[in-house]
Amino acid sequence: MLGVLLLVFSLVALAHAELCRPDAQNAFKVRLSIKTALGDNAYAWDASEEYLFKAMVAFAMRRYSNKETTQISNVLLCNMTERVSFWFVVTDSSKNVTTVPGSEVEAAIRMNRNRINSAFLLTDNTLQFLKISSTLSPPIEPTVPVWLIVFSVVLCLVGAGILFLVLSGIRQRRKNNNESAENGDLEDKCDTPVTTENGIPCDILDLKTGRINGVYTADDERFTPL
Amino acid sequence: MSNAQSLDIPEDLQEDDRPKWDNKFQYILSCIGFAVGLGNVWRFPYLCQIYGGGAFLIPYFIALVFEGIPLFHLELAIGQSMRKGSIGVWNNISPYLGGVGIGSLMVSFLVSLYYNTILAWVMWYFVNSFQEPLPWSICPLNGNRTGYIKECHKSTSVNYFWYRRALNISSDITDSGNLQWWLVLCLASSWAIVYICIIRGIESTGKAIYVTATFPYLVLTIFLIRGLTLPGATEGLVYLFTPNLNILKNPRVWLDAATQIFFSLSLAFGGLIAFSSYNSQKNDCEKDAVTIAVVNSMTSIYASIPIFSVLGFKAITGHWDCLDRNIISIINEFDLPDQSILRDNYTAWLEFLNTTHPKKIAGLKLRNCDLQEFLDQSASGTGLAFIVFTEAIILMPGSQGWAVLFFIMLFSLGLSSMFGNIEGILTPLSEVRIISKSVPKEVLSGIICLISFVTALCFTLRSGSYWLEVFDSYAGSLPLLIISFFEVTGVVYVYGIKRFSDDVKWMTGRQPNFYWQVSWRIISPLLMLIVFIAFVTLQTQKQPSYGAWNPKYEGFPMKEEKDYPAWILAICVLLVVIPCISIPTVAFYHLIKRVLGRRKRKDLNPVNTLSMAPQENDNAFYNGQEYVFTLTINQQK
């Protein structure tokens, strides 16, 4: 009895060794870079972590196939290295000693990549499934391109500036025209160019008799009339 | 009769309907802004780097002292004394040299066309800098989202953004493609900004220059402080400034130093003449010239420090990336624990593994990571600003802010230079009698901006960048050398160095000393001639070609060297000839007029004819008064 059990056990072990080995059919290599990802908060990779990994893969297979047939014991790990890299296969318990096709495993992992990554606090780069390419998430495109918004702001400012300057220039010119029109009226009355000395325009002064300085008007009687 | 002018009007209010600067500082700042442009930031550091760092400063300063400062002083002096734009000044000096002024006007126009297009590119990058993440930091995904677009993947995301998203460049200069609407918008807005600032001539640029000329210095200082704190800054600066004196034996270095000084000071554009013509005549133009030229050179050196700190940072980051990639390969191959090999012990590990497992190491095809190689990746011009520097900005934390600052700085640097270019067009045009006096300044500057905008639309085509290179190499180089040579020989030998020195003495209060006399008479004209001949020789030595960005090229992402087709070479020649042809044309025209005039007078002896051409002994009174043509009265029988 014991002998039979031992035989079965060793056969199973042998079969497992057959199924899970580097570059086996339907086997995938996994590589973790825990220290790179977490730095000082890095955890050590031990048997419990391996158990979690098996559980995640089994979870992924269950989610993908929607059957609850995959067990943790179906996931086989082998060739553990210090790098923390290893190979794994998923066996099919319904059929004897065969592995689930690689495409199914790949699709399952791809579908649940986020969950697997977050279970280990890692990312696509630090928890690598070689041969399984990750779908790249597209960059977030805002509804209105940002540059158009900034550009419109700049254009509005510039347009407002131009309008303001042009209008103020027109207003300035109109004011100048009005002033020169006033000065023009004064000039018509004067024979000579307008003097604005002390702000006295021509038409107040009577040029025929010369400029009368108001200071001396009091002394008018002193002068002998002609 | 009462006399109208009883006030003692000081001399500098004689031409009082000519606009003038609000204060001296505005004038100095405008000249500095005109001289300090994009070339100070992206051409000088590159030259310093490839020509043996600190050693390049020697030919640079020699060129500054013997070529830059004398020519600069000359232009400021003639503008200030004659109080006219370039056409008026050269007509004054001698009507035979009137073509020099026209040439300056045309060169200013051609250069402002493409210079503002560069500003349009800067604006495009500026409006794109507000995104998180920066659009040039990531490659867009391809159709089925499995990878990046091939063109982006093969080159880099920065290259892709520049060549595809900004320029949408075609693979050949003859393949024009359509107008790129986003570039048209940016070009329209940059011309609108230029219009706002020059709308009333120096009244408006004088206000704008306070911001546009000082802001770049502020940003450069910020970048300096930030750059010096980045890792790799010291490597970059050491690389930049380590002198390699052997390089001075190469004549190319001296030529490049001379041309750099010449183009950097914005000589022969007519803009300096225009600026100084708005000064009062009793202004010390000698001190101004020396100050501005020295400030320009100091700015170049000051700008190269943050540029090279940042480039050093980029080089060391590239070097670290290279090391990291090699380390990952080794760790994965040998299944060593994560983080067991660090950058410090990389070489030790590599040696150890090479002795124990040489075949495996060879099989990994590790790239040789040499910091010197990364530092050697130099670039100048648009390549520096839009590719290399933007790549460095992505690596800095807070990249949006740095990008925004950098592009605003580039924009204001270019804008203040544009003011000088446009003044070089506006001032002579407003004095030439073709345009009536009643046309307001706003309308004239608006027309110039509109015409320039429409003409510059050719640079927004898909092949626009190639055309810009053509304009830059041909319109913005040779004609300036020719015009400047005629400027200095015209003033010294046609106008007369004695007369000119007296003018300068009247303005500044002291006779120009021995240095000025020797430089003006002998050294500067000779230098200009040598530089011109050397420049032409170098240009004609090889078939003109350009580097095309062709994704289908086998050597992609290297640029494909293509030759210019014949019709484009014809345009290149035209671009050089058209500004310069005005010099002999005008001289010839006046010569013919004089010959005909003399013949007519001989026929109609002894009646004098109304002659506007200058006679042999015409006495032109300069020193600020109007040029007096000798008019003889027409007496008809």
CSV table of C-alpha atoms in Angstrom, one decimal, chain B residues 4 95 206 225 284 306 319 335 406 437 593:
chain,number,residue,atom,x,y,z
B,4,ALA,CA,7.3,133.8,-34.0
B,95,PRO,CA,23.6,109.1,-54.0
B,206,GLY,CA,9.9,101.4,-26.6
B,225,ILE,CA,20.4,78.2,-10.8
B,284,ASP,CA,27.8,109.6,-26.9
B,306,PRO,CA,22.7,77.1,-18.3
B,319,HIS,CA,24.8,57.5,-19.9
B,335,ASP,CA,19.7,35.4,-13.0
B,406,PHE,CA,12.0,78.2,-21.9
B,437,LYS,CA,2.6,111.5,-45.4
B,593,LYS,CA,21.6,110.7,-65.0
